[in-house]
Tab-separated table of N, CA and C in Angstrom:
chain	number	residue	atom	x	y	z
A	1	MET	N	-11.122	29.267	55.932
A	1	MET	CA	-9.249	28.506	56.134
A	1	MET	C	-9.004	29.561	57.039
A	2	ASN	N	-8.848	29.749	57.922
A	2	ASN	CA	-8.287	30.855	59.148
A	2	ASN	C	-6.396	30.945	58.394
A	3	LEU	N	-5.384	31.630	59.698
A	3	LEU	CA	-4.641	31.520	59.450
A	3	LEU	C	-3.738	30.227	60.117
A	4	SER	N	-4.070	30.101	61.390
A	4	SER	CA	-3.163	28.982	62.162
A	4	SER	C	-3.544	27.311	60.932
A	5	THR	N	-4.576	27.246	60.207
A	5	THR	CA	-5.030	26.336	59.714
A	5	THR	C	-4.143	26.204	58.477
A	6	PHE	N	-4.038	27.472	57.873
A	6	PHE	CA	-3.363	27.516	56.356
A	6	PHE	C	-1.600	27.323	57.239
A	7	ARG	N	-1.549	27.706	57.532
A	7	ARG	CA	0.272	27.633	58.581
A	7	ARG	C	0.451	25.849	58.321
A	8	ARG	N	-0.462	25.142	59.184
A	8	ARG	CA	-0.517	24.001	59.538
A	8	ARG	C	-0.315	22.858	58.440
A	9	ASP	N	-1.390	23.262	57.250
A	9	ASP	CA	-1.779	22.722	56.215
A	9	ASP	C	-0.812	22.833	55.356
A	10	VAL	N	-0.542	24.068	55.273
A	10	VAL	CA	0.253	24.564	53.851
A	10	VAL	C	1.730	24.215	54.049
A	11	LEU	N	2.691	24.795	55.290
A	11	LEU	CA	3.892	24.725	55.725
A	11	LEU	C	4.081	24.097	56.657
A	12	THR	N	3.573	23.561	57.559
A	12	THR	CA	3.999	22.839	58.964
A	12	THR	C	3.916	21.376	58.342
A	13	LYS	N	3.037	20.971	57.472
A	13	LYS	CA	3.059	19.399	57.372
A	13	LYS	C	3.816	18.815	56.341
A	14	PRO	N	3.767	19.533	55.315
A	14	PRO	CA	4.518	19.409	54.067
A	14	PRO	C	6.618	19.304	54.947
A	15	ILE	N	6.703	20.689	55.484
A	15	ILE	CA	8.000	20.977	56.813
A	15	ILE	C	8.207	19.213	57.283
A	16	PHE	N	7.256	19.121	57.801
A	16	PHE	CA	7.847	17.846	58.830
A	16	PHE	C	7.395	16.371	58.073
A	17	ALA	N	7.058	16.793	56.738
A	17	ALA	CA	7.379	15.234	56.212
A	17	ALA	C	8.400	15.072	55.441
A	18	TRP	N	9.096	16.198	55.122
A	18	TRP	CA	10.329	16.259	54.329
A	18	TRP	C	11.396	15.647	55.196
A	19	ALA	N	10.991	16.492	56.400
A	19	ALA	CA	11.886	16.710	57.288
A	19	ALA	C	12.244	14.835	57.918
A	20	ARG	N	10.912	14.407	58.086
A	20	ARG	CA	10.847	13.084	58.367
A	20	ARG	C	11.880	12.280	57.632
A	21	LYS	N	11.579	12.028	56.562
A	21	LYS	CA	11.881	11.537	54.976
A	21	LYS	C	13.892	11.616	54.960
A	22	VAL	N	14.355	12.664	55.349
A	22	VAL	CA	15.542	13.123	55.321
A	22	VAL	C	16.368	12.792	56.260
A	23	LEU	N	16.109	13.225	57.486
A	23	LEU	CA	16.614	12.942	58.942
A	23	LEU	C	16.565	11.406	59.509
A	24	PRO	N	17.815	10.777	60.115
A	24	PRO	CA	17.855	9.609	60.735
A	24	PRO	C	16.594	9.283	61.645
A	25	THR	N	16.397	8.384	61.753
A	25	THR	CA	15.633	8.091	62.654
A	25	THR	C	16.143	8.102	64.028
A	26	MET	N	15.634	8.149	65.281
A	26	MET	CA	16.403	8.042	66.465
A	26	MET	C	16.517	6.859	67.059
A	27	SER	N	17.435	6.413	67.487
A	27	SER	CA	17.962	5.478	68.404
A	27	SER	C	17.059	5.222	69.446
A	28	ASP	N	17.237	4.036	69.845
A	28	ASP	CA	16.143	3.945	71.498
A	28	ASP	C	17.169	4.600	72.372
A	29	THR	N	18.596	4.307	72.086
A	29	THR	CA	19.688	4.874	72.969
A	29	THR	C	19.237	6.259	73.278
A	30	GLU	N	19.147	7.317	71.947
A	30	GLU	CA	18.839	8.647	72.232
A	30	GLU	C	17.621	8.881	72.839
A	31	ARG	N	16.437	8.244	72.551
A	31	ARG	CA	15.051	8.688	73.170
A	31	ARG	C	15.719	8.400	74.186
A	32	GLU	N	15.745	7.416	75.012
A	32	GLU	CA	16.306	7.004	76.536
A	32	GLU	C	16.776	8.279	76.986
A	33	ALA	N	17.691	8.868	76.015
A	33	ALA	CA	18.362	10.132	76.920
A	33	ALA	C	17.678	10.954	77.080
A	34	LEU	N	17.087	11.359	75.906
A	34	LEU	CA	15.859	12.656	76.040
A	34	LEU	C	14.702	12.942	76.994
A	35	GLU	N	14.297	10.957	77.173
A	35	GLU	CA	13.262	11.188	77.448
A	35	GLU	C	14.202	10.909	79.661
A	36	ALA	N	14.884	10.919	79.728
A	36	ALA	CA	15.553	10.146	80.861
A	36	ALA	C	15.461	11.563	82.029
A	37	GLY	N	14.991	13.060	81.583
A	37	GLY	CA	15.096	13.890	83.027
A	37	GLY	C	14.408	14.930	82.463
A	38	ASP	N	15.014	16.253	83.181
A	38	ASP	CA	14.112	17.411	82.754
A	38	ASP	C	15.586	18.602	82.867
A	39	VAL	N	15.634	19.996	82.985
A	39	VAL	CA	16.633	20.245	83.025
A	39	VAL	C	17.113	21.016	84.062
A	40	TRP	N	16.269	20.409	85.478
A	40	TRP	CA	16.900	20.875	87.011
A	40	TRP	C	16.932	22.125	86.885
A	41	TRP	N	17.799	22.383	87.989
A	41	TRP	CA	17.929	23.904	87.938
A	41	TRP	C	18.761	24.458	87.306
A	42	ASP	N	19.175	24.036	86.005
A	42	ASP	CA	20.237	24.961	84.813
A	42	ASP	C	19.119	25.552	84.070
A	43	ALA	N	17.907	25.020	84.019
A	43	ALA	CA	17.189	26.336	83.304
A	43	ALA	C	16.855	28.012	84.126
A	44	ASP	N	16.961	27.711	85.603
A	44	ASP	CA	16.697	29.049	86.414
A	44	ASP	C	18.284	29.545	86.111
A	45	LEU	N	19.139	29.118	86.078
A	45	LEU	CA	20.750	29.476	86.088
A	45	LEU	C	20.917	30.414	84.709
A	46	PHE	N	20.361	29.380	83.249
A	46	PHE	CA	20.118	30.365	81.621
A	46	PHE	C	19.298	31.258	81.904
A	47	THR	N	18.428	31.463	82.506
A	47	THR	CA	17.513	32.294	82.094
A	47	THR	C	18.278	33.844	82.961
A	48	GLY	N	19.343	33.835	83.318
A	48	GLY	CA	20.021	34.997	84.054
A	48	GLY	C	19.265	35.334	85.310
A	49	ASN	N	18.555	34.717	86.029
A	49	ASN	CA	17.980	35.358	86.991
A	49	ASN	C	17.997	34.007	88.003
A	50	PRO	N	19.086	33.122	88.772
A	50	PRO	CA	18.660	31.995	89.199
A	50	PRO	C	18.142	32.215	90.701
A	51	ASP	N	17.456	31.249	90.801
A	51	ASP	CA	16.313	31.419	92.173
A	51	ASP	C	17.387	30.412	93.417
A	52	TRP	N	18.170	31.183	94.083
A	52	TRP	CA	19.193	30.444	95.028
A	52	TRP	C	18.546	29.678	95.956
A	53	ASP	N	17.440	30.224	96.381
A	53	ASP	CA	16.686	29.433	97.524
A	53	ASP	C	16.630	27.811	96.615
A	54	LYS	N	15.712	28.225	95.741
A	54	LYS	CA	15.462	26.529	95.188
A	54	LYS	C	16.231	25.740	95.290
A	55	LEU	N	17.553	26.200	94.849
A	55	LEU	CA	18.774	25.289	94.677
A	55	LEU	C	18.780	24.892	95.816
A	56	LEU	N	19.391	25.512	97.203
A	56	LEU	CA	19.709	25.153	98.385
A	56	LEU	C	17.900	24.403	99.112
A	57	ALA	N	17.326	24.324	98.409
A	57	ALA	CA	16.091	22.926	99.106
A	57	ALA	C	16.143	22.244	98.753
A	58	TYR	N	17.201	21.452	97.723
A	58	TYR	CA	16.955	20.240	96.825
A	58	TYR	C	17.991	19.544	98.101
A	59	ALA	N	17.521	18.416	98.699
A	59	ALA	CA	18.364	17.580	98.966
A	59	ALA	C	19.671	17.191	98.235
A	60	PRO	N	20.823	17.124	99.372
A	60	PRO	CA	22.240	16.609	98.583
A	60	PRO	C	21.911	15.007	97.783
A	61	ALA	N	22.437	14.793	97.216
A	61	ALA	CA	22.509	13.222	96.866
A	61	ALA	C	23.363	12.363	97.568
A	62	ALA	N	22.726	11.151	97.186
A	62	ALA	CA	22.927	10.192	98.224
A	62	ALA	C	23.532	8.496	97.063
A	63	LEU	N	24.484	8.436	97.585
A	63	LEU	CA	25.147	7.000	97.288
A	63	LEU	C	23.978	6.058	97.656
A	64	THR	N	24.212	4.856	96.572
A	64	THR	CA	23.075	3.897	97.177
A	64	THR	C	23.834	2.952	97.462
A	65	ALA	N	23.307	1.693	97.944
A	65	ALA	CA	24.581	0.404	98.620
A	65	ALA	C	25.072	0.044	97.736
A	66	GLU	N	24.592	-0.088	96.396
A	66	GLU	CA	25.674	-0.855	95.530
A	66	GLU	C	26.783	0.039	95.268
A	67	GLU	N	26.540	1.307	94.992
A	67	GLU	CA	27.684	2.541	95.073
A	67	GLU	C	28.278	2.437	95.850
A	68	LEU	N	27.905	2.554	97.463
A	68	LEU	CA	28.895	2.701	98.106
A	68	LEU	C	29.909	1.270	98.329
A	69	ALA	N	29.657	0.208	98.125
A	69	ALA	CA	29.939	-1.134	98.514
A	69	ALA	C	31.157	-1.363	97.157
A	70	PHE	N	30.406	-0.569	95.646
A	70	PHE	CA	31.551	-0.503	94.708
A	70	PHE	C	32.920	0.320	95.367
A	71	LEU	N	32.467	1.481	95.928
A	71	LEU	CA	33.455	2.355	96.729
A	71	LEU	C	34.721	1.668	97.591
A	72	ASP	N	33.694	0.856	98.481
A	72	ASP	CA	34.504	0.434	99.592
A	72	ASP	C	35.222	-0.991	99.346
A	73	GLY	N	34.721	-1.875	97.975
A	73	GLY	CA	35.493	-2.679	97.726
A	73	GLY	C	36.834	-2.428	96.314
A	74	PRO	N	36.015	-2.635	95.220
A	74	PRO	CA	37.011	-2.480	94.335
A	74	PRO	C	37.827	-1.346	94.362
A	75	VAL	N	37.167	-0.304	94.110
A	75	VAL	CA	38.253	1.019	94.553
A	75	VAL	C	39.144	1.026	95.577
A	76	ASP	N	38.368	0.342	96.668
A	76	ASP	CA	40.054	0.495	97.701
A	76	ASP	C	40.806	0.153	97.331
A	77	ARG	N	40.327	-1.278	96.756
A	77	ARG	CA	41.668	-2.176	96.544
A	77	ARG	C	42.105	-1.469	95.618
A	78	LEU	N	41.784	-0.696	94.375
A	78	LEU	CA	42.548	-0.528	93.276
A	78	LEU	C	43.478	0.587	93.874
A	79	CYS	N	42.817	1.369	94.620
A	79	CYS	CA	43.841	2.268	95.627
A	79	CYS	C	45.406	1.975	96.039
A	80	ALA	N	44.693	1.011	96.841
A	80	ALA	CA	45.682	0.466	97.919
A	80	ALA	C	47.191	-0.184	96.842
A	81	MET	N	46.321	-0.784	95.808
A	81	MET	CA	47.700	-1.189	94.596
A	81	MET	C	48.435	-0.257	94.126
A	82	LEU	N	48.293	0.978	93.878
A	82	LEU	CA	48.743	2.545	93.046
A	82	LEU	C	49.965	2.949	94.276
A	83	ASP	N	50.970	3.378	93.436
A	83	ASP	CA	51.866	4.050	93.936
A	83	ASP	C	52.243	5.274	93.569
A	84	ASP	N	51.608	6.145	94.574
A	84	ASP	CA	52.184	7.742	93.960
A	84	ASP	C	53.149	8.425	93.643
A	85	TRP	N	54.289	7.665	94.019
A	85	TRP	CA	55.984	8.214	93.822
A	85	TRP	C	55.655	7.833	92.059
A	86	LYS	N	55.170	6.707	92.035
A	86	LYS	CA	55.519	6.203	90.106
A	86	LYS	C	54.386	6.795	89.506
A	87	ILE	N	52.989	7.848	90.070
A	87	ILE	CA	52.386	8.394	89.497
A	87	ILE	C	52.696	9.426	89.037
A	88	ASN	N	53.009	10.136	90.285
A	88	ASN	CA	53.357	11.223	89.511
A	88	ASN	C	55.050	11.768	89.646
A	89	TRP	N	55.698	10.688	89.034
A	89	TRP	CA	57.052	11.464	88.365
A	89	TRP	C	57.653	10.253	87.494
A	90	GLY	N	56.783	9.142	87.523
A	90	GLY	CA	57.298	7.991	86.860
A	90	GLY	C	58.680	6.752	87.458
A	91	CYS	N	58.201	5.565	86.453
A	91	CYS	CA	59.417	4.686	87.293
A	91	CYS	C	61.024	5.432	87.329
A	92	ALA	N	61.875	4.554	87.933
A	92	ALA	CA	63.356	4.878	87.828
A	92	ALA	C	63.678	4.845	86.613
A	93	THR	N	63.280	4.028	85.128
A	93	THR	CA	63.551	4.163	84.010
A	93	THR	C	63.109	5.576	83.416
A	94	CYS	N	62.249	5.885	83.493
A	94	CYS	CA	61.671	6.608	82.953
A	94	CYS	C	62.330	8.194	83.430
A	95	ARG	N	62.575	8.516	84.869
A	95	ARG	CA	63.161	9.635	85.317
A	95	ARG	C	64.743	9.185	84.882
A	96	ARG	N	65.411	8.345	84.364
A	96	ARG	CA	66.516	8.865	83.918
A	96	ARG	C	66.862	9.165	82.586
A	97	LYS	N	65.718	8.638	81.742
A	97	LYS	CA	65.661	9.026	80.480
A	97	LYS	C	65.297	10.117	80.273
A	98	CYS	N	64.148	10.855	81.472
A	98	CYS	CA	63.863	12.344	81.134
A	98	CYS	C	64.811	13.158	81.605
A	99	GLY	N	65.309	12.612	82.650
A	99	GLY	CA	66.366	13.581	83.417
A	99	GLY	C	65.563	14.199	84.662
A	100	THR	N	64.587	13.790	85.329
A	100	THR	CA	64.157	13.701	86.197
A	100	THR	C	64.973	13.536	87.530
A	101	SER	N	65.452	14.275	88.607
A	101	SER	CA	66.520	13.838	89.561
A	101	SER	C	65.676	13.762	90.515
A	102	SER	N	66.662	13.211	91.448
A	102	SER	CA	66.269	12.856	93.098
A	102	SER	C	66.239	14.045	93.572
A	103	SER	N	66.674	15.351	93.037
A	103	SER	CA	66.379	16.599	94.088
A	103	SER	C	65.730	17.320	93.775
A	104	ALA	N	64.691	16.828	92.754
A	104	ALA	CA	63.467	17.457	92.055
A	104	ALA	C	62.390	17.037	93.016
A	105	LYS	N	62.520	15.533	93.583
A	105	LYS	CA	61.672	14.633	94.132
A	105	LYS	C	61.511	15.514	95.491
A	106	ASN	N	62.737	15.778	96.078
A	106	ASN	CA	63.026	16.136	97.411
A	106	ASN	C	62.454	17.759	97.545
A	107	SER	N	62.467	18.408	96.551
A	107	SER	CA	62.345	20.072	96.585
A	107	SER	C	61.055	20.460	96.201
A	108	SER	N	60.183	19.106	95.990
A	108	SER	CA	58.669	19.423	95.918
A	108	SER	C	57.703	18.769	96.836
A	109	ALA	N	58.741	17.914	97.837
A	109	ALA	CA	57.685	17.764	98.909
A	109	ALA	C	57.432	18.596	100.027
């Protein structure tokens, strides 16, 4: 029996068997997340010596037709319903309660 066989049979297998009993099983969602991809260019960055040419060689991401339709449909309709004044300064009732004056509105514009 050599050292690697000893280590595998006497140390590693019992530790893995113990860990398998103690640790919770991995859910399907967790498994899918782990199998979803790789570390991309981040691995190069965290080595401390990133390959900038490799990063610049990647093509920019493009939206799918479904994503574009979502932006052009529901997102545009939502944005059209928003009132920047109410979002940034609150409603008239809130302005009266918190003391935000109309002069504050005019001075920030």
